PDB file of C-alpha atoms in Angstrom:
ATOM      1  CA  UNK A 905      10.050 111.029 116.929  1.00 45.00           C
ATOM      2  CA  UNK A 906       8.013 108.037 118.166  1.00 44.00           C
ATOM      3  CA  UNK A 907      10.636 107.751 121.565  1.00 42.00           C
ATOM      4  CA  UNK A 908       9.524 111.466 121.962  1.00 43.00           C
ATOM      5  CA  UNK A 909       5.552 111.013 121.940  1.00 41.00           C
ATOM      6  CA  UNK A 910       5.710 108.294 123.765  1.00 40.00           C
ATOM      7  CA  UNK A 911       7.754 110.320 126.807  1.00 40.00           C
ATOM      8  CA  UNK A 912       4.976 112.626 126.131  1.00 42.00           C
ATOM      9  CA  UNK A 913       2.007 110.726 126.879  1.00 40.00           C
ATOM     10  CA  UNK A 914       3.994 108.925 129.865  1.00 42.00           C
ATOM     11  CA  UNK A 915       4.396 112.678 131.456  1.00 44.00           C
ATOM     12  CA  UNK A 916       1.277 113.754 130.448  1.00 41.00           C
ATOM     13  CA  UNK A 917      -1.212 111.160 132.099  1.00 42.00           C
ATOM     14  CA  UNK A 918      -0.474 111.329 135.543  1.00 44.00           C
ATOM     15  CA  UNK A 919       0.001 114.650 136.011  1.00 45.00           C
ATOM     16  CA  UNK A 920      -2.353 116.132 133.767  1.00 47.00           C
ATOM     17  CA  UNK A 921      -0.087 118.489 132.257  1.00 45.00           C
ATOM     18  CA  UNK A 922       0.109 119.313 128.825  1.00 46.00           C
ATOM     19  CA  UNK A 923       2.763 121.020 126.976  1.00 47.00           C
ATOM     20  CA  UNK A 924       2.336 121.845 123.199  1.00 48.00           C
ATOM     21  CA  UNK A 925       3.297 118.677 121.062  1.00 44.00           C
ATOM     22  CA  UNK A 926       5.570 120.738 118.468  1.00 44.00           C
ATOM     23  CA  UNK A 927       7.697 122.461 121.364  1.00 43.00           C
ATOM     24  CA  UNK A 928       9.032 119.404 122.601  1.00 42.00           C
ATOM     25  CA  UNK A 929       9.014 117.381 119.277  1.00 41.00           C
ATOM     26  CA  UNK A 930      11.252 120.272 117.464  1.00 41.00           C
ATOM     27  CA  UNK A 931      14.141 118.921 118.770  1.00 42.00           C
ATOM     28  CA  UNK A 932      13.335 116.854 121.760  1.00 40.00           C
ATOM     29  CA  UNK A 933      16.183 114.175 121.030  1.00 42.00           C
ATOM     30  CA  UNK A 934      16.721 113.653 124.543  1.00 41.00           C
ATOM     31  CA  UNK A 935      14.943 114.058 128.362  1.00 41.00           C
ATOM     32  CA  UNK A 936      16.673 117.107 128.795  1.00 42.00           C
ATOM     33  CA  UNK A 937      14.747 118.951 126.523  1.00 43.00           C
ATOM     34  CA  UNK A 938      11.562 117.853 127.751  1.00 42.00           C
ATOM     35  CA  UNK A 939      12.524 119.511 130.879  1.00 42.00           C
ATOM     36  CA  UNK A 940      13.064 122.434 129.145  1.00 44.00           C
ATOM     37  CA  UNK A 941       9.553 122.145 128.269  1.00 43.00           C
ATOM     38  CA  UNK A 942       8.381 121.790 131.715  1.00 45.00           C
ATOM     39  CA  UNK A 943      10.615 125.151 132.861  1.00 44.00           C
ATOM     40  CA  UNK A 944       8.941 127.339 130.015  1.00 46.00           C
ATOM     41  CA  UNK A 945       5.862 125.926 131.278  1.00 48.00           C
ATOM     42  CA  UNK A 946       6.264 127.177 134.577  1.00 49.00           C
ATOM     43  CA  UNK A 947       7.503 124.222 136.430  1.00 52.00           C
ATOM     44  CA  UNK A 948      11.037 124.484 136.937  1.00 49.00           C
ATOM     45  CA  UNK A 949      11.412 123.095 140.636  1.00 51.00           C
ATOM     46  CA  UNK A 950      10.867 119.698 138.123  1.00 48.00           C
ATOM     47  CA  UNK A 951      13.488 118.199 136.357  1.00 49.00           C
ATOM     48  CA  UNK A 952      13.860 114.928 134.357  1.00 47.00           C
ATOM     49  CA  UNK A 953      15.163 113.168 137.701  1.00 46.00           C
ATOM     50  CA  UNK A 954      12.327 113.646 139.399  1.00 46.00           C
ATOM     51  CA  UNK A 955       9.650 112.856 137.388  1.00 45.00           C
ATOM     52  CA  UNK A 956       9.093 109.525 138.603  1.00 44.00           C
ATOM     53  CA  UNK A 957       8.813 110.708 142.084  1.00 43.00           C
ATOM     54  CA  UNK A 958       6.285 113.347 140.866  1.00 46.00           C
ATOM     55  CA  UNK A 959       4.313 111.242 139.660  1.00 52.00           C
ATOM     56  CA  UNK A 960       3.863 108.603 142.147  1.00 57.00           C
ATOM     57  CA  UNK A 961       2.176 111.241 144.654  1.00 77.00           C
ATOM     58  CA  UNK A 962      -0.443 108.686 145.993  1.00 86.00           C
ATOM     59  CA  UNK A 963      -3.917 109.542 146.099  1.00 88.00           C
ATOM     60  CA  UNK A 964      -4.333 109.315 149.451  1.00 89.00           C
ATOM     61  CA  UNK A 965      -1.179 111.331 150.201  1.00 89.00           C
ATOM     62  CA  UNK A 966      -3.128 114.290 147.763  1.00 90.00           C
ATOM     63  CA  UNK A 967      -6.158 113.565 150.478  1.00 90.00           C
ATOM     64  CA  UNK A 968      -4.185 113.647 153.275  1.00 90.00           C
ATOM     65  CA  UNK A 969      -2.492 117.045 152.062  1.00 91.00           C
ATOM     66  CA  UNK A 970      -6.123 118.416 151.088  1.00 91.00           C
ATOM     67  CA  UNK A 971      -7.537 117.731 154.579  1.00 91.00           C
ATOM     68  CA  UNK A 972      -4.734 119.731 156.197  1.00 91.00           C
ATOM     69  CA  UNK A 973      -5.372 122.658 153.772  1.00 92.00           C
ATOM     70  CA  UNK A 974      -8.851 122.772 154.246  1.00 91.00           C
ATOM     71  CA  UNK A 975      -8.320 122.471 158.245  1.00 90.00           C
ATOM     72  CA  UNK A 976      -5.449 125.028 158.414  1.00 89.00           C
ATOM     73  CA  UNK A 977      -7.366 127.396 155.668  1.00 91.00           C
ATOM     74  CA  UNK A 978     -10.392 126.686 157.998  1.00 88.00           C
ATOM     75  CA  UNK A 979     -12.389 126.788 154.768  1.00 88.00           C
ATOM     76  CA  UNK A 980     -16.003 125.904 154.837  1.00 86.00           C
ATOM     77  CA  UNK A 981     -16.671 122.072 153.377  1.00 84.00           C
ATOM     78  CA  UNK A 982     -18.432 123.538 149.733  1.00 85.00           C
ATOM     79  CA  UNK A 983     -15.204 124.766 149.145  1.00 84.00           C
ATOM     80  CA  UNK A 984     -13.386 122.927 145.758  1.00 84.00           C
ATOM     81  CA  UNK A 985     -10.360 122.391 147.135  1.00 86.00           C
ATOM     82  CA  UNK A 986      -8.376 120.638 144.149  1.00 87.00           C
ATOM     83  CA  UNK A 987      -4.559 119.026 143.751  1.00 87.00           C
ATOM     84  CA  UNK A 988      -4.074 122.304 141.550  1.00 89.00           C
ATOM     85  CA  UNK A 989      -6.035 124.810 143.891  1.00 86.00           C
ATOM     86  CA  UNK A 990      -3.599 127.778 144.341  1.00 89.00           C
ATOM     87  CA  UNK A 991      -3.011 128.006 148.546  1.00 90.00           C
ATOM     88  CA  UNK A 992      -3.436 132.149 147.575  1.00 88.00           C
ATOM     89  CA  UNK A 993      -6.251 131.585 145.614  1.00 89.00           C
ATOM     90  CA  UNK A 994      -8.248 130.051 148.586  1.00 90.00           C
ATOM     91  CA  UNK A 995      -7.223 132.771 150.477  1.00 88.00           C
ATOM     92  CA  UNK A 996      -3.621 131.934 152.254  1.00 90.00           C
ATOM     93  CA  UNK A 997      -1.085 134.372 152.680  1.00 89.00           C
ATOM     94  CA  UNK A 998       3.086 133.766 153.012  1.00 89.00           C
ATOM     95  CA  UNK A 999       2.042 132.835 156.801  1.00 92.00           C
ATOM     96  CA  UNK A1000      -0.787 130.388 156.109  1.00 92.00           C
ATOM     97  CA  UNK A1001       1.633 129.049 153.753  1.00 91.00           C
ATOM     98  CA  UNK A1002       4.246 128.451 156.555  1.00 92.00           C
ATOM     99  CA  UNK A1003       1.746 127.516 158.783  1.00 92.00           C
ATOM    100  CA  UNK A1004       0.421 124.456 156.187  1.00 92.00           C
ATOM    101  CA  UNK A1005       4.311 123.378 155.565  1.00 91.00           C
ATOM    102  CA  UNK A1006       4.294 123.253 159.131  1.00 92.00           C
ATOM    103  CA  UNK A1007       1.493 120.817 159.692  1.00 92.00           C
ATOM    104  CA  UNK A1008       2.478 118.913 156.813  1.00 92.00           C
ATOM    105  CA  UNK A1009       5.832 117.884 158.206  1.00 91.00           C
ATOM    106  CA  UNK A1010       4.690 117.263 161.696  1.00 91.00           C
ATOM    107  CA  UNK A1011       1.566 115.437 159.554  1.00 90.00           C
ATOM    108  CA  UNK A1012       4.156 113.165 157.746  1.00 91.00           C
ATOM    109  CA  UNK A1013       7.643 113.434 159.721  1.00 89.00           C
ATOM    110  CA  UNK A1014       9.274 114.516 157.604  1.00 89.00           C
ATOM    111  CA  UNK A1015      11.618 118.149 157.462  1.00 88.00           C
ATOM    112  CA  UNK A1016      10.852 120.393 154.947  1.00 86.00           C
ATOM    113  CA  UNK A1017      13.583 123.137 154.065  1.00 83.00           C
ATOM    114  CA  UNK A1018      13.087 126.570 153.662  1.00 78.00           C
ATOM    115  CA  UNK A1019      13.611 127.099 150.440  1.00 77.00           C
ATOM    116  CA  UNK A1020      11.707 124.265 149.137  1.00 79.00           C
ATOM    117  CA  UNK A1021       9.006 125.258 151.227  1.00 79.00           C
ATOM    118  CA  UNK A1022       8.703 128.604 149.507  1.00 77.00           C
ATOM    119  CA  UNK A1023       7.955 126.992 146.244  1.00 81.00           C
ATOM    120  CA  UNK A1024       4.917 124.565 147.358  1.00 87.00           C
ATOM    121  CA  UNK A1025       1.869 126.699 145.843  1.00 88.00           C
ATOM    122  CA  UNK A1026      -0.832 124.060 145.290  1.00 90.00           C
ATOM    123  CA  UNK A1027      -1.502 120.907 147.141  1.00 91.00           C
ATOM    124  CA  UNK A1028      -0.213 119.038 144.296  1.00 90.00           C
ATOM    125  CA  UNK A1029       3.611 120.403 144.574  1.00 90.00           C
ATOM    126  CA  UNK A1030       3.268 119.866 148.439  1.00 91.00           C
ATOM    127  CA  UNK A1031       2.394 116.097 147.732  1.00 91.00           C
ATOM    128  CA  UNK A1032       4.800 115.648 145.606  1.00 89.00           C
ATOM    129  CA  UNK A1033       7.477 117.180 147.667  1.00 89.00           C
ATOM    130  CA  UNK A1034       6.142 115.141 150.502  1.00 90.00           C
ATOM    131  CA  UNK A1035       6.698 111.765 148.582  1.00 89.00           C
ATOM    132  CA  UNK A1036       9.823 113.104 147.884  1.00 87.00           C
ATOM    133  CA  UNK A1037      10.987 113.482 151.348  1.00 88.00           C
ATOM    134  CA  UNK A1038       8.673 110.474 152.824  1.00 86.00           C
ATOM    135  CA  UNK A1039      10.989 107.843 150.333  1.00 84.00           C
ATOM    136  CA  UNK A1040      14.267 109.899 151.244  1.00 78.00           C
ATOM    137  CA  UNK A1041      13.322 109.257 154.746  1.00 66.00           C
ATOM    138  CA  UNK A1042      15.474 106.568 156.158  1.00 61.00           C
ATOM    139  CA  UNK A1043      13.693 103.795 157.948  1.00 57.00           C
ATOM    140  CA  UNK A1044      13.129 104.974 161.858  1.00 50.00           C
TER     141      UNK A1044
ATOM    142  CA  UNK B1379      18.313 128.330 142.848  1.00 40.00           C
ATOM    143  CA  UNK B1380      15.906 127.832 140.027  1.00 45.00           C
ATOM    144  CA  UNK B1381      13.212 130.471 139.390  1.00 45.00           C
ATOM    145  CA  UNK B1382      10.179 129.844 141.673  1.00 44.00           C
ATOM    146  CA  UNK B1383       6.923 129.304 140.818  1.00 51.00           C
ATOM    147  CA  UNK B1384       5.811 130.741 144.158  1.00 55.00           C
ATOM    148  CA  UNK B1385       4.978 134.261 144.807  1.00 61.00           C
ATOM    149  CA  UNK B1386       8.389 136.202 144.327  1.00 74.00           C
ATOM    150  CA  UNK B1387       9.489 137.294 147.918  1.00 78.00           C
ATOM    151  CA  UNK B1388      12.273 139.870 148.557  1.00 83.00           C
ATOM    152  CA  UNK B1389      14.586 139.127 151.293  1.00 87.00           C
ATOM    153  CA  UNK B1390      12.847 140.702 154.062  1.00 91.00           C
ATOM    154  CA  UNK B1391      10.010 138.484 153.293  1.00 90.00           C
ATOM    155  CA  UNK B1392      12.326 135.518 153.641  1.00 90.00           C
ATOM    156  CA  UNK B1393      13.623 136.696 156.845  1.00 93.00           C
ATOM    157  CA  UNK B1394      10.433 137.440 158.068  1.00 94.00           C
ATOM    158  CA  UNK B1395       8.692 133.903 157.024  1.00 93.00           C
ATOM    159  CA  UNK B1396      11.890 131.917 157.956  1.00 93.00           C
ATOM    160  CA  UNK B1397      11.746 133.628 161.708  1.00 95.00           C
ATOM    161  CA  UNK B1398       8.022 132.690 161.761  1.00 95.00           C
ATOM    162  CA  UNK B1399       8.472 129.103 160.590  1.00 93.00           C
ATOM    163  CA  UNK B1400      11.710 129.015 163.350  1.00 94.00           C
ATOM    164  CA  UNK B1401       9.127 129.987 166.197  1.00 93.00           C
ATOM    165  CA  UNK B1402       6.759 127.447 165.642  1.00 93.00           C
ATOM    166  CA  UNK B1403       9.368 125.145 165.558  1.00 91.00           C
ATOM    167  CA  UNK B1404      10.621 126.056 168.548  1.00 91.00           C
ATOM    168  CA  UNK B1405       7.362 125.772 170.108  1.00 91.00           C
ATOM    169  CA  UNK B1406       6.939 122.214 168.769  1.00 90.00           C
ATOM    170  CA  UNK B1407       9.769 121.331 171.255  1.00 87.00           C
ATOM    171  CA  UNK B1408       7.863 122.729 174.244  1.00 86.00           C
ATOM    172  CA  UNK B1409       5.670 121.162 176.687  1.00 84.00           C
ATOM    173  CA  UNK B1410       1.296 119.967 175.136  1.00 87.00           C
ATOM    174  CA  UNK B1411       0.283 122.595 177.461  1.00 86.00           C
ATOM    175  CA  UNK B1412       2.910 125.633 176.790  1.00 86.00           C
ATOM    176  CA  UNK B1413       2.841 124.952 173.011  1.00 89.00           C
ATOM    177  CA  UNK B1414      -0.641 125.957 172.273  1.00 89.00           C
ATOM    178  CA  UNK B1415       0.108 129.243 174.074  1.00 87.00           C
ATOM    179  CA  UNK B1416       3.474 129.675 172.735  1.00 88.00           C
ATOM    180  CA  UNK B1417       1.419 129.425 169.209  1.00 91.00           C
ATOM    181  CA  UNK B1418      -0.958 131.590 169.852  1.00 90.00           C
ATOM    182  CA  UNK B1419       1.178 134.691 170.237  1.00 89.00           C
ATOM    183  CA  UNK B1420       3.223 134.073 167.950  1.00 92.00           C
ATOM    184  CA  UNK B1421       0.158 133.684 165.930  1.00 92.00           C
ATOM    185  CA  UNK B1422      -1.335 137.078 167.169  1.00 91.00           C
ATOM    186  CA  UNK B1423       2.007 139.125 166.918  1.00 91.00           C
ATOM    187  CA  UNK B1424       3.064 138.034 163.264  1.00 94.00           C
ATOM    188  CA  UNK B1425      -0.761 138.663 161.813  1.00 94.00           C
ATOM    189  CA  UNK B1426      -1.173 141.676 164.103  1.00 93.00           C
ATOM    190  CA  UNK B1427       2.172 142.992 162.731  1.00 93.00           C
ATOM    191  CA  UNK B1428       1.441 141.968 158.998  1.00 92.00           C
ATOM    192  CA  UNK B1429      -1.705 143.927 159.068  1.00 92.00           C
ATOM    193  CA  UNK B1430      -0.297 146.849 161.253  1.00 93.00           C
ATOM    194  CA  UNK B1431       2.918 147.782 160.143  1.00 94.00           C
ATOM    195  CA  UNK B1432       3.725 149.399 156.536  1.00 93.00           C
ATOM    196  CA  UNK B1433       5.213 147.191 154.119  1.00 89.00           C
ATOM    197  CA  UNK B1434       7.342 150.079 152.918  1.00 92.00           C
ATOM    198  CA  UNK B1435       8.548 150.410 156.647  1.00 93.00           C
ATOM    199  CA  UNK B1436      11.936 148.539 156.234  1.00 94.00           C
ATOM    200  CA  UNK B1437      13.726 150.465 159.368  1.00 95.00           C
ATOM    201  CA  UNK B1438      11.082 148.955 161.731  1.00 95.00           C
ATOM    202  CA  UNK B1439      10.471 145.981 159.992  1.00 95.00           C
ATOM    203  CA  UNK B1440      14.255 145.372 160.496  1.00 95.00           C
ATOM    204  CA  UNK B1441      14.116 146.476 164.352  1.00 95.00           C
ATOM    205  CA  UNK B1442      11.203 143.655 164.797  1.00 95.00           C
ATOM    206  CA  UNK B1443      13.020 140.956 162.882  1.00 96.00           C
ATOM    207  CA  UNK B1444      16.365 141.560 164.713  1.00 96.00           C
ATOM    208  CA  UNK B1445      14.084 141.456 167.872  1.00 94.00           C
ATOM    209  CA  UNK B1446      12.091 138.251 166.722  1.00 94.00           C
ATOM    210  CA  UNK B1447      15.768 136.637 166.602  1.00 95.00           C
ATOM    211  CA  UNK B1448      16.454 137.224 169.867  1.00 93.00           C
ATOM    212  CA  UNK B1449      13.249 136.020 171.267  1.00 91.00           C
ATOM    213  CA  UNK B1450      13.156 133.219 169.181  1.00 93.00           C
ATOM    214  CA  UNK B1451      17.001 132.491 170.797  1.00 91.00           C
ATOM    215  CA  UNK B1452      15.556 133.194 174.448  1.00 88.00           C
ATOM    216  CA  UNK B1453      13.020 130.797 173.287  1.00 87.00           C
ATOM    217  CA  UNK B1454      15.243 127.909 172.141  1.00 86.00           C
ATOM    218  CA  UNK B1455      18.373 128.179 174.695  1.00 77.00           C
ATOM    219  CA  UNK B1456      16.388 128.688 177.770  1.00 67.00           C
ATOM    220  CA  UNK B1457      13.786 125.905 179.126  1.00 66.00           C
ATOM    221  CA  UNK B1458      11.282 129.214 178.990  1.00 61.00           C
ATOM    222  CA  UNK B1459       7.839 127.858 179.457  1.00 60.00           C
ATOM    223  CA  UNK B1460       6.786 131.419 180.993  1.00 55.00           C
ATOM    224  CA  UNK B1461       5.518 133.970 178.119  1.00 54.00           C
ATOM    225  CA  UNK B1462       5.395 137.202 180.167  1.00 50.00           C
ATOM    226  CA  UNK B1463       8.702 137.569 179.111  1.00 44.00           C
ATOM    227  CA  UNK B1464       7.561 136.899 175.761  1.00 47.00           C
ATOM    228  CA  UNK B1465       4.374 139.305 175.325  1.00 48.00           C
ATOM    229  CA  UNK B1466       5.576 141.936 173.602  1.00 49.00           C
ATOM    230  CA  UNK B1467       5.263 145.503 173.377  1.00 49.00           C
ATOM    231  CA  UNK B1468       3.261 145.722 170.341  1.00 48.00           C
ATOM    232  CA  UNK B1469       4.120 148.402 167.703  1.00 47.00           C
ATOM    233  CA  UNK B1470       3.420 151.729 168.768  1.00 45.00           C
ATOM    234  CA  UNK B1471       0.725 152.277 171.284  1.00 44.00           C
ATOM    235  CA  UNK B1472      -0.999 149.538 172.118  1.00 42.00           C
ATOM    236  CA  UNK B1473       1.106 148.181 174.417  1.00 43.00           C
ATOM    237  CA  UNK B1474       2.669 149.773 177.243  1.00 44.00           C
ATOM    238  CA  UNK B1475       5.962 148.955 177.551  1.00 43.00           C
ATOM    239  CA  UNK B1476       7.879 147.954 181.036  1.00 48.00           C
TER     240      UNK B1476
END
């Protein structure tokens, strides 16, 4: 039980996501579980392997992705644009969508495939999924 | 695949945002000075379309995706900088056709 709080907090701080205590410490023996948690929770593009990666989305990529958003959204600068603002709830459709993937790869380099790219709904999952693909990069 | 936490999209969807994303790639690969204009129909014809055409309209829908492709090929194979070729007849009237 102790292991299993202490994977809690560790997932819990960075990304500011809480699941309830009692659901994972049922019978949360091992990571997999906890992952379990996360899918119920409505994060399944997230398993155990990459929570490290997740979680090292550096502020300044967050900013970087934020800037792009607000520029490609053209919203106006009063705007809260936060790492969990919804791209549809500021107003983007499927194409705005496509059209902020797009800038984000050309942004960072990097390719971002199709499917992946369907998923990214907040600027948080795009940063993430950008540090993902920035450390697969190899070294040009 | 596992579920996704985006907005569920049926396969036309797919097709449709996939062909969109495949134009703008294709006009990353063209010249500063075509790109922006490559961009900006394919900006007007996908938004124009979105807003004009029925989503229930799957027959047309399908005729304009299976046309996309082969603009989007025409696009890619050939060194096409010129976009006459490319400005389309828009759906129904607006557009006369040649």
């Amino acid at each position: 039980m102790p292991t299993v709080s202490a994977s809690y907090a560790t997932f819990t701080s960075p990304l500011r996501l809480t699941f309830p205590t009692n659901q994972v410490a049922l019978k949360a023996s091992n990571l997999k579980m906890v992952s379990m948690g996360w899918a119920k929770n409505g994060f399944p593009s997230l398993r155990t392997s990459r929570f490290r990666v997740s979680c090292a989305a550096k502020p300044e990529t967050v900013q970087k992705v934020c800037d792009i958003v607000r520029k490609q959204l053209a919203l106006p600068d009063e705007t809260q644009l936060t790492p969990d603002s919804k791209f549809s709830a500021l107003g983007a459709d499927s194409l705005d969508t496509v059209e902020i993937v797009m800038s984000l790869e050309e942004e960072f380099g990097i390719s971002v495939e199709e499917e992946s790219s369907q998923n990214i709904t907040t600027v948080q999952e795009a940063a993430d999924l950008i540090e993902k693909l920035v450390q697969g990069k190899p070294e040009a | 695949m596992p579920p996704s936490s985006g907005p569920r999209l049926s396969g036309m969807q797919k097709q449709v945002l996939n062909l969109y994303r495949g134009f703008l790639r294709a006009a990353r690969s063209k010249s500063a000075e075509d790109r922006p204009k490559i961009e900006s129909i394919v900006f007007v014809e996908f938004r124009h379309n979105a807003k004009q055409v029925d989503r229930k309209n799957f027959i047309y829908i399908g005729y304009l995706l299976h046309r996309g492709k082969k603009q989007l090929d025409q696009l890619k194979s050939l060194d096409t900088i010129s976009l006459s070729s490319f400005d389309l007849g828009l759906p129904q009237t607006k557009h006369t056709k040649h």
